[in-house]
Tab-separated table of C-alpha atoms in Angstrom:
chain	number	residue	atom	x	y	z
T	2	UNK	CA	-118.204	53.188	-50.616
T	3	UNK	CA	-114.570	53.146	-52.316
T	4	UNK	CA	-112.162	53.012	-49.610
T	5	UNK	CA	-110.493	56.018	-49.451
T	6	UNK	CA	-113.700	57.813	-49.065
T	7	UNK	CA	-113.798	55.281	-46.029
T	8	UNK	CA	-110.181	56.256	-44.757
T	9	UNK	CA	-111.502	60.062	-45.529
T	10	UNK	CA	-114.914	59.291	-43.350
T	11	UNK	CA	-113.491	57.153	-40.471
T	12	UNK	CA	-110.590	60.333	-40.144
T	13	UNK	CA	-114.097	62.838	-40.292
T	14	UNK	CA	-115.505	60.723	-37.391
T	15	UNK	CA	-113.182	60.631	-35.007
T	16	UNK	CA	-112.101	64.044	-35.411
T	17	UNK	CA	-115.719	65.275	-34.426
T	18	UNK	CA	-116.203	62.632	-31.617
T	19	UNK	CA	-115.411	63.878	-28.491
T	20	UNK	CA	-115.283	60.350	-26.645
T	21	UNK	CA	-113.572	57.002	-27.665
T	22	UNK	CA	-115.403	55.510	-30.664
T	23	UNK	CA	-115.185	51.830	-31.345
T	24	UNK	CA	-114.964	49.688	-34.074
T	25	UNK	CA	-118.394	48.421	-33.632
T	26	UNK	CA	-119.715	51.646	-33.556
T	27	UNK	CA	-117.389	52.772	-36.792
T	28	UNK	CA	-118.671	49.531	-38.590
T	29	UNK	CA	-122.381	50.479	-37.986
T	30	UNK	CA	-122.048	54.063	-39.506
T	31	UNK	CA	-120.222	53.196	-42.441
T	32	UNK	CA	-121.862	49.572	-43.263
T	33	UNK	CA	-118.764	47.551	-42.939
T	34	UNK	CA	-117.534	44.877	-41.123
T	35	UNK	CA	-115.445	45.274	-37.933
T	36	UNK	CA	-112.736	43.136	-39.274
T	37	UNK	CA	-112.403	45.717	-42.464
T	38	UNK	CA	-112.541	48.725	-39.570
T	39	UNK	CA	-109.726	47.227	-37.963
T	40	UNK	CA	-107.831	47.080	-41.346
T	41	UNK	CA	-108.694	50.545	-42.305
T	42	UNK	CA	-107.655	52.053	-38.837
T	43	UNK	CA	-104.277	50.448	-39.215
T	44	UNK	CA	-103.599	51.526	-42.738
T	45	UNK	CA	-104.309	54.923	-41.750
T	46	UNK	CA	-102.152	54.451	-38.507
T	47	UNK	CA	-99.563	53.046	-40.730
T	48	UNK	CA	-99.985	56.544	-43.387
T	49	UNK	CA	-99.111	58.029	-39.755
T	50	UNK	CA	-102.542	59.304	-39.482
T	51	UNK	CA	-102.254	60.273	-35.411
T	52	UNK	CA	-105.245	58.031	-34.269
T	53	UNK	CA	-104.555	56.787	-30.597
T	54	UNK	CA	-106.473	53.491	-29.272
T	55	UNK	CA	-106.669	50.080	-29.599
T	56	UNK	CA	-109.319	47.375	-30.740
T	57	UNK	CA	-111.829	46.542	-27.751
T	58	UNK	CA	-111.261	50.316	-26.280
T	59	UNK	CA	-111.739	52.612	-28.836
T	60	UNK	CA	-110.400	54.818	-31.097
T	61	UNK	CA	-109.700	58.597	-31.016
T	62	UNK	CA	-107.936	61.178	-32.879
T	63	UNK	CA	-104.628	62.932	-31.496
T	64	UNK	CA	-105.779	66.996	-30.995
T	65	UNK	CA	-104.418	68.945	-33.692
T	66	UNK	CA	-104.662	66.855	-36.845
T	67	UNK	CA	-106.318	69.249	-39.574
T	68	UNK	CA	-106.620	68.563	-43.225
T	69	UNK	CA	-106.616	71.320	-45.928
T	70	UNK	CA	-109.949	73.434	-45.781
T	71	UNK	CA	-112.011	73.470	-48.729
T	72	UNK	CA	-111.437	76.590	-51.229
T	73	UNK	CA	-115.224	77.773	-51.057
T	74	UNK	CA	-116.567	81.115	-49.926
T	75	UNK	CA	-119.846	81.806	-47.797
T	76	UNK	CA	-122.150	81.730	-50.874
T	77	UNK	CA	-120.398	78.730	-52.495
T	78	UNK	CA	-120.674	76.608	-49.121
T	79	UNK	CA	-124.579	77.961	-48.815
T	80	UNK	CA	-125.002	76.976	-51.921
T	81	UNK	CA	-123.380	73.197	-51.552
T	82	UNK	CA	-125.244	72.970	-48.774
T	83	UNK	CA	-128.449	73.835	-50.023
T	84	UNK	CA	-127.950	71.881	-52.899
T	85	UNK	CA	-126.756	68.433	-51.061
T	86	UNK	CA	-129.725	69.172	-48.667
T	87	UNK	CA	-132.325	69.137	-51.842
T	88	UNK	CA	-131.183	65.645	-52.423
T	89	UNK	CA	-133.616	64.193	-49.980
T	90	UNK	CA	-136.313	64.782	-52.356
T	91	UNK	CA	-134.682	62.064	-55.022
T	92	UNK	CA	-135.843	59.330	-52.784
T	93	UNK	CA	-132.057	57.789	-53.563
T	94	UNK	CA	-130.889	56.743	-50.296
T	95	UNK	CA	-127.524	55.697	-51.935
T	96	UNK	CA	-127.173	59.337	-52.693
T	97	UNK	CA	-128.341	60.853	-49.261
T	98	UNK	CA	-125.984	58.607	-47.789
T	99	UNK	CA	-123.536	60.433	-50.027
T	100	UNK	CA	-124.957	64.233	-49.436
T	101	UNK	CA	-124.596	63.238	-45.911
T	102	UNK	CA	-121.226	63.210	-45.742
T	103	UNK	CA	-120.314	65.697	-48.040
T	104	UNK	CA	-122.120	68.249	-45.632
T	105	UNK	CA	-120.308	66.696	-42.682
T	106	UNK	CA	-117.101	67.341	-44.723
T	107	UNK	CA	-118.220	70.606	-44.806
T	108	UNK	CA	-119.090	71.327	-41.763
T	109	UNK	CA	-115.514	70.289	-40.060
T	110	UNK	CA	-114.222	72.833	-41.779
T	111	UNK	CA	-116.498	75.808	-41.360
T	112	UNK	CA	-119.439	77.012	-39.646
T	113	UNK	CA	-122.556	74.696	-39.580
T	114	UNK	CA	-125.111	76.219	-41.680
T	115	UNK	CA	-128.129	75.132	-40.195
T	116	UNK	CA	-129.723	78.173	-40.337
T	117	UNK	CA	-130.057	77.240	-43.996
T	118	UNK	CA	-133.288	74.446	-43.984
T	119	UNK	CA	-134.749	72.469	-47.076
T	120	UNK	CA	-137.920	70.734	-46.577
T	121	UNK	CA	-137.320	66.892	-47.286
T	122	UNK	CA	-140.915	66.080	-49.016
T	123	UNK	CA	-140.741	64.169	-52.405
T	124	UNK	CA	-140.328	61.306	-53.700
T	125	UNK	CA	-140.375	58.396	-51.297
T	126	UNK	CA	-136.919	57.067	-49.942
T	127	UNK	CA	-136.077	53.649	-51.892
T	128	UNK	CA	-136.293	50.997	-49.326
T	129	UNK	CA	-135.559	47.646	-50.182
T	130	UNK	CA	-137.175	46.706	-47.510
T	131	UNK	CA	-140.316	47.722	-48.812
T	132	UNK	CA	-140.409	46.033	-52.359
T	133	UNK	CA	-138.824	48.929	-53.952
T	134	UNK	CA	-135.589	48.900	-56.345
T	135	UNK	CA	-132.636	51.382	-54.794
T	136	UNK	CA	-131.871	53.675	-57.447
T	137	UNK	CA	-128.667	53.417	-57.112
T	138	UNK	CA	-128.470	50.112	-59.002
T	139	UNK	CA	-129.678	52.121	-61.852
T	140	UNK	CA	-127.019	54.349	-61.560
T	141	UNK	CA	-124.510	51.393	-61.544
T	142	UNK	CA	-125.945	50.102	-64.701
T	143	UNK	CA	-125.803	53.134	-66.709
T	144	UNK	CA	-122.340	53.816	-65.445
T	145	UNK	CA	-121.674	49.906	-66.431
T	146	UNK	CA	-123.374	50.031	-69.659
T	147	UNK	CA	-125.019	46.925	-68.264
T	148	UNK	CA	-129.038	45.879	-69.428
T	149	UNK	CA	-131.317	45.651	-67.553
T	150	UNK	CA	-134.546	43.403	-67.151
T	151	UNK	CA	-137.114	45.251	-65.496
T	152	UNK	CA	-140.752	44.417	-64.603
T	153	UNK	CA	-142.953	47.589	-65.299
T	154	UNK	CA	-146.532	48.403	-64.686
T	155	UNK	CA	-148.001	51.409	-66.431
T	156	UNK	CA	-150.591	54.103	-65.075
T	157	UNK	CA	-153.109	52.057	-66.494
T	158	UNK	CA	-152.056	48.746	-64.323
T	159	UNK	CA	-150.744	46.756	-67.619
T	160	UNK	CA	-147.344	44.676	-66.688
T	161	UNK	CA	-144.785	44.200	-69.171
T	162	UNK	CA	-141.265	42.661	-68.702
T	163	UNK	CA	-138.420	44.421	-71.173
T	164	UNK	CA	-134.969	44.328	-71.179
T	165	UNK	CA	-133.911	48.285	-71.033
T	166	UNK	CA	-130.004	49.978	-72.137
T	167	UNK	CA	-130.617	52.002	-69.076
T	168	UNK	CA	-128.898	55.694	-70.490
T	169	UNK	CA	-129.758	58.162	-67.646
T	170	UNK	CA	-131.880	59.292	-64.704
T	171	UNK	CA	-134.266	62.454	-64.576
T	172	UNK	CA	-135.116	63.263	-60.960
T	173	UNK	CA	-138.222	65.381	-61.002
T	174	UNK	CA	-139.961	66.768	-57.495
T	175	UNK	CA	-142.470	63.815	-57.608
T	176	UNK	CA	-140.648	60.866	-59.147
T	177	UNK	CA	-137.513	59.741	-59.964
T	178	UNK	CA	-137.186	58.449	-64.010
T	179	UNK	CA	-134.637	56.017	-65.866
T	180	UNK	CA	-134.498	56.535	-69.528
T	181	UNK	CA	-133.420	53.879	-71.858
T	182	UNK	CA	-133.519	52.549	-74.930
T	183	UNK	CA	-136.198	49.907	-74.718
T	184	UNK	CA	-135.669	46.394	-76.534
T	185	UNK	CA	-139.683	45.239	-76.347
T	186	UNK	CA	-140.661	49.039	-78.402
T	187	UNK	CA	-137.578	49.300	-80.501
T	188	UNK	CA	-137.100	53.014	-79.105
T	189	UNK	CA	-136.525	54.981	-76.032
T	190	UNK	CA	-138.908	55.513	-72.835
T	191	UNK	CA	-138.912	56.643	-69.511
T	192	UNK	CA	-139.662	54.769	-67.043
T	193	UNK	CA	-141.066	55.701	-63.197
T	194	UNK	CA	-138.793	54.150	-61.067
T	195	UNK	CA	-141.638	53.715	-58.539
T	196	UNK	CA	-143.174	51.672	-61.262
T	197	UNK	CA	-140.258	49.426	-61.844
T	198	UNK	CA	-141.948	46.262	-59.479
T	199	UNK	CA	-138.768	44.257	-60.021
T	200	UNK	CA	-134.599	44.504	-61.589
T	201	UNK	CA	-131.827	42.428	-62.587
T	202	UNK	CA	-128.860	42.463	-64.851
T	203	UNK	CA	-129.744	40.837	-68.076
T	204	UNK	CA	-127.368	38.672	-69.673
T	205	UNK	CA	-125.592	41.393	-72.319
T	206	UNK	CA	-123.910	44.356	-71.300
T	207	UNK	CA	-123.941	47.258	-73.690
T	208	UNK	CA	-120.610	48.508	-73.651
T	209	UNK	CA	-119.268	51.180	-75.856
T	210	UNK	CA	-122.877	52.131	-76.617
T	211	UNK	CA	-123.804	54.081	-73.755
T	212	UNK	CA	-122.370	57.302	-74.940
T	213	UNK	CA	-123.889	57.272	-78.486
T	214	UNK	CA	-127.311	56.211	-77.202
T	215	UNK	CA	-127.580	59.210	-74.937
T	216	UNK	CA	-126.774	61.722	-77.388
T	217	UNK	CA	-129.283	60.556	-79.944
T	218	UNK	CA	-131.659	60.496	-76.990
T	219	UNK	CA	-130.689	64.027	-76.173
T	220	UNK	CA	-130.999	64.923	-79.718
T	221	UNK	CA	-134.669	63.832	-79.942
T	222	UNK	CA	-135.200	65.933	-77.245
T	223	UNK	CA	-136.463	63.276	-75.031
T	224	UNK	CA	-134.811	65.038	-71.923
T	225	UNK	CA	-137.853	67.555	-71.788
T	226	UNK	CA	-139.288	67.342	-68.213
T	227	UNK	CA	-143.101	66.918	-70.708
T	228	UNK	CA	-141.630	63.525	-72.090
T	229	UNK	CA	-143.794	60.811	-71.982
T	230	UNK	CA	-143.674	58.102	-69.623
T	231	UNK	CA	-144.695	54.857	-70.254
């Protein structure tokens, strides 16, 4: 989490808690240390930011503080919410994380919509601590441009190692899938992420290439939700 979406969450936090909150308990939700939610509360005290309390006690914010409400009508916030809501299907917990707060965001500034449900079954969450790879490091190496060297096994069982140019991610209803251009076949594939047994930054980076390699990919229409999987 960048740390002004921090600053932005820690404000969201206290302005809904309606008790003290501490820094432990500010740490925990937002999987930091203490020591960095005692430097964030004081640069936000020192932005004048009207939070009252002290470390060891707690923290709480000063009744009144607002922040500018979010330019969306009642169709626009149904729809973010619906939308964010749909992400629990990806099985990204990096980006649930993220839909989480948005729709707390959301809901400090107008009515809570949860009249408005989405059932959460699809693809299983991405826990590490169940063997699997979080998504979001795919995410990070696309964004990066950085290969990757995955460890695949097909539908079939067969395990391959290949160093991928990771290029983008399709997330269907039942899987999640990372295209790239794939060094072992000399062409692009798509891989099921919940096939991907193992992942790890290869040596080269890509850079500059990333662009280019999507839109030939997107010109062999290899976006089409049929495409072949390996």
């Amino acid at each position: 989490m960048r740390r002004s979406t921090r600053l932005f969450e820690i404000i969201q936090i206290l302005r809904a808690a309606g008790a003290p909150v501490t820094a432990e308990m500010l740490a925990e939700k937002l999987e930091v240390s203490v020591r960095t939610v005692y430097r964030d509360i004081a640069e936000l005290q020192a932005q004048r930011t009207p939070i009252e309390g002290e470390a060891g006690v707690g923290y709480l914010m000063r009744r009144g503080y607002d922040l500018p409400p979010l330019n969306f009508d009642s169709e626009e916030v149904e729809a973010l919410w619906v939308g964010l809501s749909m992400l629990a299907r990806t099985g990204d917990s990096q980006l649930q994380q993220a839909a989480r707060r948005i729709c707390r965001k959301i809901d400090a500034l107008h009515a809570p919509r949860d009249w408005l449900q989405v059932a959460p079954w699809g693809t299983p969450t991405d826990d590490p601590a169940k063997g699997c790879v979080p998504i979001a490091n795919y995410r990070e190496a696309i964004r990066a441009e950085q290969k990757l060297r995955i460890t695949y096994v097909s539908a079939e069982g067969e395990r391959t190692t290949r160093v991928v140019r990771p290029v983008a991610l399709i997330y269907h209803i039942e899987c999640t899938m990372l295209a790239g251009w794939c060094e072992l076949r000399n062409g692009f594939r798509h891989f099921r992420t919940d096939r991907i047994w193992a992942s790890e930054s290869a040596d080269e980076s890509f850079c500059g290439q990333g662009e280019s390699l999507r839109d030939l990919w997107q010109e062999q229409d290899l976006w089409d939700s049929t495409a072949e999987t390996v």
